[in-house]
CSV table of C-alpha atoms and ligand atoms in Angstrom, one decimal:
chain,number,residue,atom,x,y,z
A,1,MET,CA,38.5,13.5,33.0
A,2,ASN,CA,39.5,9.7,32.3
A,3,LEU,CA,36.8,8.1,30.3
A,4,ALA,CA,39.2,5.2,29.1
A,5,ALA,CA,36.4,2.8,30.4
A,6,ALA,CA,33.9,4.4,27.7
A,7,PRO,CA,32.3,1.6,25.4
A,8,SER,CA,34.6,0.3,22.4
A,9,VAL,CA,33.9,2.0,18.9
A,10,GLU,CA,32.9,-1.6,18.1
A,11,ALA,CA,30.2,-1.7,20.5
A,12,ARG,CA,28.9,1.7,19.9
A,13,ILE,CA,28.7,0.8,16.0
A,14,ALA,CA,26.8,-2.5,16.9
A,15,ALA,CA,24.6,-0.4,18.9
A,16,GLY,CA,23.9,2.5,16.8
A,17,ALA,CA,24.9,1.8,12.9
A,18,HIS,CA,23.0,-0.4,10.2
A,19,GLY,CA,25.7,-1.9,7.7
A,20,PHE,CA,28.9,-0.3,9.3
A,21,SER,CA,31.7,-2.2,11.7
A,22,TYR,CA,35.2,-2.0,12.2
A,23,ARG,CA,37.2,-4.4,9.7
A,24,SER,CA,40.9,-4.8,10.9
A,25,GLY,CA,40.4,-1.4,12.9
A,26,VAL,CA,38.8,0.8,10.2
A,27,LEU,CA,35.5,1.6,9.8
A,28,ALA,CA,33.9,0.2,6.7
A,29,ALA,CA,30.3,0.4,5.2
A,30,GLU,CA,29.1,-3.2,4.4
A,31,GLU,CA,32.9,-4.2,2.8
A,32,VAL,CA,34.3,-0.9,2.0
A,33,PRO,CA,36.6,1.0,4.2
A,34,LEU,CA,35.3,4.6,4.5
A,35,ALA,CA,39.2,5.8,4.2
A,36,GLU,CA,39.0,4.2,0.5
A,37,ILE,CA,35.5,6.4,0.1
A,38,ALA,CA,37.3,9.7,1.7
A,39,ALA,CA,40.0,9.0,-0.7
A,40,ALA,CA,37.9,8.6,-4.2
A,41,VAL,CA,35.3,11.3,-3.2
A,42,ALA,CA,36.7,13.8,-1.0
A,43,THR,CA,35.3,14.6,2.4
A,44,PRO,CA,32.9,15.8,3.9
A,45,LEU,CA,30.4,13.1,2.3
A,46,TYR,CA,27.4,11.4,3.5
A,47,CYS,CA,27.5,7.4,2.9
A,48,TYR,CA,24.9,4.8,3.2
A,49,ALA,CA,24.7,1.3,3.5
A,50,THR,CA,22.4,-0.8,1.3
A,51,ALA,CA,22.4,-3.7,3.7
A,52,GLY,CA,20.9,-1.5,6.7
A,53,LEU,CA,18.3,0.3,4.8
A,54,LEU,CA,17.2,-2.8,3.3
A,55,GLY,CA,17.4,-4.4,6.8
A,56,GLN,CA,15.3,-2.1,8.3
A,57,TYR,CA,12.9,-2.1,5.6
A,58,GLN,CA,12.6,-5.8,5.8
A,59,ALA,CA,12.4,-6.1,9.8
A,60,LEU,CA,9.0,-3.8,9.0
A,61,ARG,CA,7.8,-6.1,6.4
A,62,ASP,CA,8.5,-9.1,8.6
A,63,ALA,CA,6.6,-7.2,11.6
A,64,PHE,CA,3.3,-7.1,9.2
A,65,ALA,CA,4.0,-10.7,8.0
A,66,GLY,CA,0.8,-12.1,6.7
A,67,ARG,CA,-1.3,-8.6,6.9
A,68,ALA,CA,-1.6,-6.6,3.7
A,69,VAL,CA,0.2,-3.4,4.9
A,70,GLN,CA,1.6,-1.1,2.3
A,71,ILE,CA,4.8,0.6,3.6
A,72,CYS,CA,5.1,4.4,1.9
A,73,TYR,CA,8.7,5.5,2.3
A,74,ALA,CA,8.5,9.1,3.5
A,75,LEU,CA,10.4,10.7,0.9
A,76,LYS,CA,11.3,13.9,3.1
A,77,ALA,CA,13.9,11.6,5.5
A,78,ASN,CA,16.1,11.2,2.7
A,79,ASP,CA,15.2,11.9,-1.1
A,80,ASN,CA,18.7,10.4,-2.7
A,81,LEU,CA,17.2,8.8,-6.0
A,82,ALA,CA,19.2,5.8,-5.2
A,83,VAL,CA,18.1,5.4,-1.7
A,84,VAL,CA,14.1,5.8,-2.7
A,85,ARG,CA,15.0,3.2,-5.6
A,86,THR,CA,16.4,0.9,-3.1
A,87,PHE,CA,13.5,1.0,-1.4
A,88,ALA,CA,10.9,0.8,-4.4
A,89,ALA,CA,12.5,-2.3,-5.8
A,90,ALA,CA,11.9,-4.0,-2.3
A,91,GLY,CA,8.2,-3.1,-2.8
A,92,ALA,CA,7.9,0.4,-0.9
A,93,GLY,CA,5.6,3.2,-2.2
A,94,ALA,CA,6.2,6.7,-1.3
A,95,ASP,CA,4.5,9.3,0.8
A,96,ILE,CA,5.3,12.7,-0.6
A,97,VAL,CA,5.0,16.5,0.3
A,98,SER,CA,5.8,18.5,-2.5
A,99,VAL,CA,5.9,17.9,-6.4
A,100,GLY,CA,9.6,17.8,-6.4
A,101,GLU,CA,9.5,14.7,-4.4
A,102,LEU,CA,6.6,13.0,-6.7
A,103,HIS,CA,9.0,13.8,-9.8
A,104,ARG,CA,11.8,11.7,-7.3
A,105,ALA,CA,9.6,9.1,-6.7
A,106,LEU,CA,8.6,8.5,-10.3
A,107,ALA,CA,11.9,8.8,-11.5
A,108,ALA,CA,13.1,6.0,-9.0
A,109,GLY,CA,10.1,3.8,-10.3
A,110,VAL,CA,7.6,4.0,-7.2
A,111,PRO,CA,4.4,3.0,-9.2
A,112,PRO,CA,2.0,6.0,-9.2
A,113,GLY,CA,-0.5,3.7,-7.5
A,114,ARG,CA,1.8,3.7,-4.4
A,115,ILE,CA,2.1,7.3,-3.8
A,116,VAL,CA,0.5,9.2,-0.9
A,117,PHE,CA,0.7,12.9,-1.0
A,118,SER,CA,0.6,14.6,2.6
A,119,GLY,CA,1.3,18.2,3.3
A,120,VAL,CA,-0.7,21.1,4.8
A,121,GLY,CA,0.1,23.4,1.7
A,122,LYS,CA,-0.4,21.6,-1.7
A,123,THR,CA,-0.9,24.3,-4.6
A,124,THR,CA,-3.2,23.8,-7.4
A,125,ALA,CA,-0.3,23.2,-9.5
A,126,GLU,CA,1.0,20.2,-7.5
A,127,MET,CA,-2.4,19.1,-7.1
A,128,ALA,CA,-3.1,18.9,-11.0
A,129,THR,CA,0.3,17.4,-11.7
A,130,ALA,CA,-0.3,14.5,-8.7
A,131,LEU,CA,-4.0,13.8,-10.2
A,132,ALA,CA,-2.7,13.8,-13.9
A,133,ALA,CA,0.5,11.1,-12.7
A,134,GLY,CA,-2.7,8.9,-11.2
A,135,ILE,CA,-1.4,8.9,-7.4
A,136,HIS,CA,-2.9,6.2,-4.8
A,137,GLN,CA,-4.6,9.5,-2.7
A,138,PHE,CA,-4.4,12.9,-1.7
A,139,ASN,CA,-3.7,13.0,2.4
A,140,VAL,CA,-5.9,16.5,2.9
A,141,GLU,CA,-5.7,18.4,6.0
A,142,SER,CA,-8.0,21.3,5.8
A,143,LEU,CA,-11.5,22.2,4.5
A,144,PRO,CA,-10.0,25.1,2.1
A,145,GLU,CA,-7.4,22.6,0.8
A,146,LEU,CA,-10.6,19.8,0.0
A,147,GLU,CA,-12.3,22.7,-1.8
A,148,THR,CA,-9.5,23.6,-3.9
A,149,LEU,CA,-8.8,19.9,-4.8
A,150,ALA,CA,-12.4,19.3,-5.7
A,151,ALA,CA,-12.1,22.3,-8.2
A,152,VAL,CA,-8.8,21.3,-9.5
A,153,ALA,CA,-10.4,17.1,-10.1
A,154,GLY,CA,-13.4,18.9,-11.2
A,155,ALA,CA,-12.0,20.9,-14.0
A,156,ALA,CA,-9.6,18.2,-15.1
A,157,GLY,CA,-12.8,16.1,-15.2
A,158,THR,CA,-11.6,13.4,-13.0
A,159,ARG,CA,-12.2,12.1,-9.1
A,160,ALA,CA,-9.6,12.7,-6.7
A,161,PRO,CA,-8.9,10.1,-4.3
A,162,VAL,CA,-9.0,11.5,-0.9
A,163,VAL,CA,-8.3,10.6,3.0
A,164,ILE,CA,-8.8,13.1,5.6
A,165,ARG,CA,-6.1,13.9,7.9
A,166,ILE,CA,-7.3,14.2,11.5
A,167,ASN,CA,-5.4,15.9,14.2
A,168,PRO,CA,-6.2,13.5,17.3
A,169,ASP,CA,-5.0,15.9,19.7
A,170,VAL,CA,-2.1,13.5,21.2
A,171,ASP,CA,0.8,14.8,22.6
A,172,ALA,CA,3.7,12.3,21.0
A,173,GLY,CA,6.1,12.9,23.8
A,174,THR,CA,8.7,14.1,21.4
A,175,HIS,CA,10.7,17.3,20.3
A,176,ASP,CA,8.3,20.2,20.3
A,177,LYS,CA,9.6,20.8,16.8
A,178,ILE,CA,8.6,17.4,15.4
A,179,ALA,CA,5.5,17.0,17.2
A,180,THR,CA,2.6,17.2,14.8
A,181,GLY,CA,-0.5,15.5,16.3
A,182,ARG,CA,-1.2,18.2,19.3
A,183,LYS,CA,-4.2,20.5,18.5
A,184,GLN,CA,-2.2,23.8,18.2
A,185,ASP,CA,-0.1,21.7,15.9
A,186,LYS,CA,-0.6,22.9,12.3
A,187,PHE,CA,-1.2,19.5,10.9
A,188,GLY,CA,-4.7,17.8,10.2
A,189,VAL,CA,-8.1,18.7,10.6
A,190,ASP,CA,-9.5,19.4,14.1
A,191,TRP,CA,-10.8,16.6,15.8
A,192,THR,CA,-14.3,18.4,16.4
A,193,ALA,CA,-14.4,19.6,12.9
A,194,ALA,CA,-13.6,16.5,11.3
A,195,PRO,CA,-17.3,14.9,10.8
A,196,ALA,CA,-18.3,17.9,9.0
A,197,ILE,CA,-15.2,18.1,6.6
A,198,PHE,CA,-15.9,14.1,6.1
A,199,ALA,CA,-19.3,14.7,5.4
A,200,ARG,CA,-19.0,17.5,2.9
A,201,ALA,CA,-15.8,15.6,1.4
A,202,ALA,CA,-18.5,12.6,0.7
A,203,ALA,CA,-20.8,14.8,-0.8
A,204,LEU,CA,-18.4,16.4,-3.4
A,205,ALA,CA,-18.7,15.0,-6.5
A,206,SER,CA,-15.0,15.2,-7.7
A,207,ILE,CA,-13.7,13.6,-4.4
A,208,ASP,CA,-13.3,10.1,-4.0
A,209,LEU,CA,-13.5,10.1,0.0
A,210,VAL,CA,-11.8,6.7,0.5
A,211,GLY,CA,-10.5,6.8,4.3
A,212,ILE,CA,-8.7,8.5,7.4
A,213,ALA,CA,-4.9,9.5,7.8
A,214,VAL,CA,-3.1,10.4,11.0
A,215,HIS,CA,0.6,11.5,11.7
A,216,ILE,CA,1.4,12.5,15.2
A,217,GLY,CA,5.0,13.3,15.0
A,218,SER,CA,8.5,11.8,14.6
A,219,GLN,CA,11.0,10.0,16.8
A,220,LEU,CA,8.6,8.2,19.0
A,221,THR,CA,9.9,5.8,21.0
A,222,SER,CA,6.8,4.9,23.1
A,223,LEU,CA,3.6,2.7,22.4
A,224,ALA,CA,1.2,5.0,24.3
A,225,PRO,CA,0.9,8.2,21.9
A,226,TYR,CA,0.2,5.8,19.2
A,227,THR,CA,-2.5,3.8,21.1
A,228,ALA,CA,-4.3,6.9,22.0
A,229,ALA,CA,-4.4,8.4,18.3
A,230,PHE,CA,-5.2,4.8,16.5
A,231,GLY,CA,-7.9,4.5,19.1
A,232,ARG,CA,-9.1,8.0,18.2
A,233,VAL,CA,-8.9,6.7,14.5
A,234,ALA,CA,-10.9,3.6,15.1
A,235,GLU,CA,-13.5,5.7,16.9
A,236,MET,CA,-13.8,8.2,13.9
A,237,VAL,CA,-14.2,5.3,11.8
A,238,ARG,CA,-17.2,3.9,13.7
A,239,THR,CA,-18.9,7.5,13.9
A,240,LEU,CA,-18.7,8.0,10.1
A,241,ARG,CA,-19.9,4.8,9.3
A,242,GLY,CA,-22.7,5.1,11.6
A,243,GLN,CA,-23.4,8.6,9.1
A,244,GLY,CA,-23.2,5.9,6.1
A,245,ILE,CA,-19.8,7.6,5.2
A,246,ARG,CA,-17.9,4.7,3.6
A,247,ILE,CA,-14.1,4.5,5.0
A,248,ASP,CA,-12.1,1.9,3.2
A,249,ARG,CA,-8.4,3.1,3.9
A,250,LEU,CA,-6.3,3.9,6.7
A,251,ASP,CA,-2.8,6.0,6.8
A,252,LEU,CA,-1.2,5.3,9.9
A,253,GLY,CA,1.7,7.9,9.2
A,254,GLY,CA,5.1,7.5,10.4
A,255,GLY,CA,6.8,8.4,13.2
A,256,LEU,CA,8.9,5.2,14.4
A,257,GLY,CA,11.9,6.2,16.3
A,258,VAL,CA,15.4,5.1,16.1
A,259,ARG,CA,18.6,5.1,18.5
A,260,TYR,CA,20.8,8.1,18.5
A,261,SER,CA,22.5,7.6,21.4
A,262,ASP,CA,20.8,5.7,24.5
A,263,GLU,CA,17.1,5.7,23.4
A,264,THR,CA,15.1,2.0,23.2
A,265,PRO,CA,13.4,2.2,20.0
A,266,LEU,CA,10.0,0.7,19.7
A,267,ALA,CA,10.2,-3.4,18.4
A,268,PRO,CA,8.8,-3.4,15.1
A,269,ALA,CA,6.7,-6.4,16.2
A,270,ALA,CA,5.0,-4.2,19.3
A,271,TYR,CA,4.3,-1.5,16.7
A,272,ALA,CA,2.5,-4.1,14.6
A,273,ARG,CA,0.6,-5.8,17.1
A,274,LEU,CA,-0.6,-2.5,18.4
A,275,ILE,CA,-1.7,-1.6,14.9
A,276,ALA,CA,-3.7,-5.1,14.8
A,277,ALA,CA,-5.3,-4.5,18.3
A,278,THR,CA,-6.5,-0.9,17.6
A,279,VAL,CA,-7.5,-1.0,13.8
A,280,GLY,CA,-7.0,-4.3,12.9
A,281,GLU,CA,-10.7,-5.6,12.7
A,282,LEU,CA,-11.8,-2.5,10.6
A,283,GLY,CA,-11.5,-4.1,7.4
A,284,CYS,CA,-9.4,-1.2,6.2
A,285,ALA,CA,-6.6,-1.6,3.9
A,286,LEU,CA,-3.3,0.0,5.8
A,287,THR,CA,-1.0,2.4,5.0
A,288,ILE,CA,2.0,3.3,7.0
A,289,GLU,CA,4.5,6.4,6.2
A,290,PRO,CA,7.8,5.5,8.0
A,291,GLY,CA,10.8,7.9,7.0
A,292,ARG,CA,13.6,8.0,10.0
A,293,PHE,CA,13.0,4.2,10.8
A,294,LEU,CA,14.3,2.9,7.2
A,295,VAL,CA,17.1,5.6,7.0
A,296,ALA,CA,18.5,7.2,9.8
A,297,ASN,CA,21.1,4.7,11.4
A,298,SER,CA,22.3,3.2,7.8
A,299,GLY,CA,24.0,6.6,7.0
A,300,VAL,CA,26.8,8.5,8.4
A,301,LEU,CA,28.6,11.7,7.7
A,302,LEU,CA,32.2,11.3,6.9
A,303,THR,CA,34.3,13.9,7.8
A,304,ARG,CA,38.2,15.1,7.9
A,305,VAL,CA,39.6,16.9,10.9
A,306,ILE,CA,40.9,20.1,9.3
A,307,LEU,CA,42.9,21.3,12.6
A,308,VAL,CA,42.8,20.7,16.5
A,309,LYS,CA,42.9,24.0,18.5
A,310,GLU,CA,43.3,24.5,22.3
A,311,SER,CA,41.4,27.8,23.8
A,312,ALA,CA,40.5,28.5,26.7
A,313,GLY,CA,41.2,25.4,28.1
A,314,ARG,CA,39.0,23.7,25.6
A,315,ARG,CA,39.9,21.2,22.9
A,316,PHE,CA,38.3,22.3,19.6
A,317,VAL,CA,38.2,19.7,16.8
A,318,ILE,CA,37.4,21.5,13.8
A,319,VAL,CA,36.0,19.3,10.8
A,320,ASP,CA,35.5,20.0,7.2
A,321,ALA,CA,31.2,19.2,7.5
A,322,GLY,CA,29.6,22.0,8.7
A,323,MET,CA,25.9,22.9,9.7
A,324,ASN,CA,25.2,23.4,6.2
A,325,ASP,CA,25.6,19.8,5.8
A,326,LEU,CA,23.9,18.3,8.7
A,327,ILE,CA,22.0,21.2,10.9
A,328,ARG,CA,20.2,18.8,13.2
A,329,PRO,CA,22.7,19.5,16.4
A,330,ALA,CA,22.0,23.4,15.8
A,331,LEU,CA,18.1,23.0,14.8
A,332,TYR,CA,16.9,20.7,17.2
A,333,GLY,CA,20.1,20.0,19.7
A,334,ALA,CA,20.4,16.4,18.4
A,335,HIS,CA,22.7,14.3,19.3
A,336,HIS,CA,24.9,12.1,16.7
A,337,THR,CA,27.6,9.9,18.0
A,338,ILE,CA,31.1,10.4,16.8
A,339,LEU,CA,33.5,8.2,16.2
A,340,PRO,CA,37.2,7.7,14.6
A,341,VAL,CA,37.0,5.8,11.3
A,342,VAL,CA,40.6,4.5,12.8
A,343,ALA,CA,39.7,2.8,15.6
A,344,PRO,CA,41.9,4.3,18.6
A,345,ARG,CA,44.2,1.7,20.6
A,346,GLN,CA,42.7,0.2,23.8
A,347,ASP,CA,44.3,2.2,26.1
A,348,ALA,CA,43.7,5.6,24.3
A,349,VAL,CA,41.9,8.1,26.9
A,350,TRP,CA,38.7,9.7,25.8
A,351,THR,CA,38.5,13.2,26.6
A,352,PRO,CA,36.1,16.0,25.9
A,353,ALA,CA,36.1,18.0,22.9
A,354,ASP,CA,34.2,20.3,21.1
A,355,VAL,CA,33.4,19.1,17.2
A,356,VAL,CA,32.7,22.0,15.3
A,357,GLY,CA,32.4,22.8,11.6
A,358,PRO,CA,34.1,25.7,9.6
A,359,VAL,CA,31.0,27.6,8.9
A,360,CYS,CA,30.8,31.3,10.5
A,361,GLU,CA,28.1,30.6,13.0
A,362,SER,CA,28.5,30.0,16.5
A,363,GLY,CA,26.1,27.5,16.2
A,364,ASP,CA,27.8,25.3,13.9
A,365,ILE,CA,28.5,23.1,16.7
A,366,PHE,CA,28.3,19.1,16.5
A,367,ALA,CA,29.1,18.2,19.6
A,368,ARG,CA,30.2,19.9,23.1
A,369,ASP,CA,32.1,18.3,25.7
A,370,ARG,CA,32.1,14.9,23.6
A,371,PRO,CA,34.5,12.3,24.9
A,372,LEU,CA,36.9,11.8,22.1
A,373,PRO,CA,40.3,9.9,21.9
A,374,PRO,CA,43.2,11.9,20.6
A,375,VAL,CA,42.6,13.2,17.0
A,376,ALA,CA,44.9,15.1,14.8
A,377,ALA,CA,44.5,17.2,11.6
A,378,ASP,CA,43.4,15.1,8.7
A,379,ASP,CA,42.0,12.1,10.9
A,380,LEU,CA,38.8,10.9,9.7
A,381,LEU,CA,35.6,10.5,11.8
A,382,VAL,CA,32.1,9.7,11.6
A,383,LEU,CA,28.8,11.2,12.5
A,384,LEU,CA,26.4,8.5,13.3
A,385,SER,CA,22.6,8.4,12.4
A,386,ALA,CA,22.9,10.7,9.8
A,387,GLY,CA,20.7,9.0,7.1
A,388,ALA,CA,17.6,10.7,7.8
A,389,TYR,CA,16.7,14.4,8.0
A,390,SER,CA,20.5,15.0,6.9
A,391,SER,CA,21.3,15.5,3.6
A,392,VAL,CA,17.9,16.5,2.8
A,393,MET,CA,18.3,19.8,5.2
A,394,ALA,CA,21.6,20.8,3.4
A,395,SER,CA,22.1,24.4,2.1
A,396,ARG,CA,24.8,26.2,0.4
A,397,TYR,CA,25.7,28.7,3.1
A,398,ASN,CA,28.9,30.2,3.3
A,399,SER,CA,29.3,29.5,-0.5
A,400,ARG,CA,29.8,25.5,0.6
A,401,PRO,CA,28.4,22.9,-2.0
A,402,PRO,CA,26.7,20.2,0.2
A,403,ALA,CA,28.2,17.1,1.2
A,404,PRO,CA,27.6,14.3,-1.5
A,405,ASP,CA,25.7,11.4,-1.0
A,406,VAL,CA,27.6,7.8,-1.7
A,407,GLN,CA,25.9,4.4,-1.6
A,408,VAL,CA,27.6,1.2,-0.7
A,409,HIS,CA,26.6,-2.3,-1.5
A,410,GLY,CA,28.7,-5.1,-0.7
A,411,ARG,CA,32.1,-4.4,-1.9
A,412,ALA,CA,30.8,-1.8,-4.5
A,413,PHE,CA,30.4,1.8,-4.2
A,414,ALA,CA,29.0,5.1,-6.4
A,415,VAL,CA,28.6,8.5,-5.8
A,416,THR,CA,24.8,8.7,-5.9
A,417,ARG,CA,24.4,12.8,-5.6
A,418,ARG,CA,27.9,14.4,-6.8
A,419,ARG,CA,29.1,17.5,-5.2
A,420,LEU,CA,28.6,20.7,-7.3
A,421,SER,CA,31.4,22.6,-8.3
A,422,HIS,CA,31.9,26.1,-7.7
A,423,ALA,CA,31.0,27.1,-11.2
A,424,GLU,CA,27.7,24.9,-11.0
A,425,MET,CA,26.8,26.5,-7.8
A,426,LEU,CA,27.3,30.2,-9.5
A,427,ALA,CA,25.3,28.7,-12.7
A,428,ALA,CA,22.0,29.5,-11.5
A,429,GLU,CA,22.6,33.2,-11.0
A,430,THR,CA,23.2,36.0,-13.4
A,431,LEU,CA,23.8,39.5,-13.1
A,432,PRO,CA,20.8,42.1,-13.8
A,433,PRO,CA,21.4,44.5,-16.6
A,434,TRP,CA,22.8,47.6,-14.5
A,435,LEU,CA,25.6,45.3,-13.4
A,436,GLY,CA,26.5,42.9,-16.0
A,437,PRO,CA,29.2,42.9,-18.2
A,438,GLU,CA,27.8,45.6,-20.5
A,439,SER,CA,27.0,48.2,-17.6
A,440,ARG,CA,28.6,51.6,-17.9
A,441,PRO,CA,27.7,53.2,-14.3
B,1,LIG,C1,7.5,13.5,7.9
B,1,LIG,C2,6.6,12.5,7.8
B,1,LIG,C3,6.5,11.0,8.0
B,1,LIG,C4,7.6,10.4,8.2
B,1,LIG,O1,8.0,10.6,9.4
B,1,LIG,P1,9.3,9.7,10.4
B,1,LIG,O2,9.2,10.4,11.6
B,1,LIG,O3,10.5,9.8,9.4
B,1,LIG,O4,8.8,8.2,10.0
B,1,LIG,C5,5.2,10.4,7.5
B,1,LIG,N1,3.9,11.0,7.4
B,1,LIG,C6,3.9,12.2,7.3
B,1,LIG,C7,2.7,13.0,7.0
B,1,LIG,C8,5.2,13.1,7.5
B,1,LIG,O5,4.9,14.5,7.6
């Protein structure tokens, strides 16, 4: 197969990466050649471009220009402290789903008044901590959660600001594992049960019912599901107001898709216009919770080829990053564009390769039959679009320390989450007395 006519590496970077470009034939994050970072930090590593992060944030801000829409960055997409701080410094709030993310958001400088707490299973301890921190709101997803939060707030002698997340029963048309707004999904309050739960919330003394939340899924690339969901939210606002229930805030969730291969992402302006058209006239304060959109294409996973193995007519490119570093291909069949850090010669022939990690699992495959130019041991490759749901899902499987995070800003770069040493990875483990040094079996 001769794929020499494949788009140039420069064109692919331009289409799918923010803040990265080939400079004199070597891929750079902003002004820093990736080879320089690899030499200093060792591979595998994640690298984020500040200009890309801020560019996406600004594009969304600009789309809502003139409208007071609070952007609460969904930390679960990438909770690296420096990434969160980058957005916080630009004015973003935070959407959190655990008390661990609360600590990170606060440590990164997000004001408590800009933090919203989502998630289907908040514990009482998490509720108490978030209440004491004075967060903006709890996005409550069920009646039992509402009752528990009321008890926690009552015991603390305070009132919890609450929006109730409704499940609009809308299919976001995305991957099954990242759809959240259909009635069979575990998220939100069932549409038909919602009015009774709102009425209950309005009656609870320790609950300050302030609004409605919705989040129908991730990686949305069409407007139709948003139109349907926000239309249902507007309908619910009118119903509830008709019952004398105050609704001042709408939290419209996240989900804006990005380009991984050939998707056409929604234009922020079209998304903003849709929001204005569906809920803009209700007089509510608006919040959105983008995660993936802000980070996905501003990060890459940088990896080095360990060896190339020809076997049974296949070309296996075995790299030093594994599924413990980046699980998206194994988990969702996700596509990550893979490019060499050193641009291949114009006449290089691209032939299919299986790019795989060293983890002892057949599922440790980043790409199958992927056209690649000739590569050899020690060459550097990047997996693009690895800024979201990537380093956050890393594990220590095979006793592999997860790839560290590096952030670039202009000509500067810094390790923002270092690689754990093997001793550190063992540090949390202890031998029980019957196996310890004292034991005499
Ligand atoms: C995951 C999540 C988000 C962010 O989703 P993206 O697709 O990354 O924008 C926003 N809100 C809630 C409640 C979430 O669970």
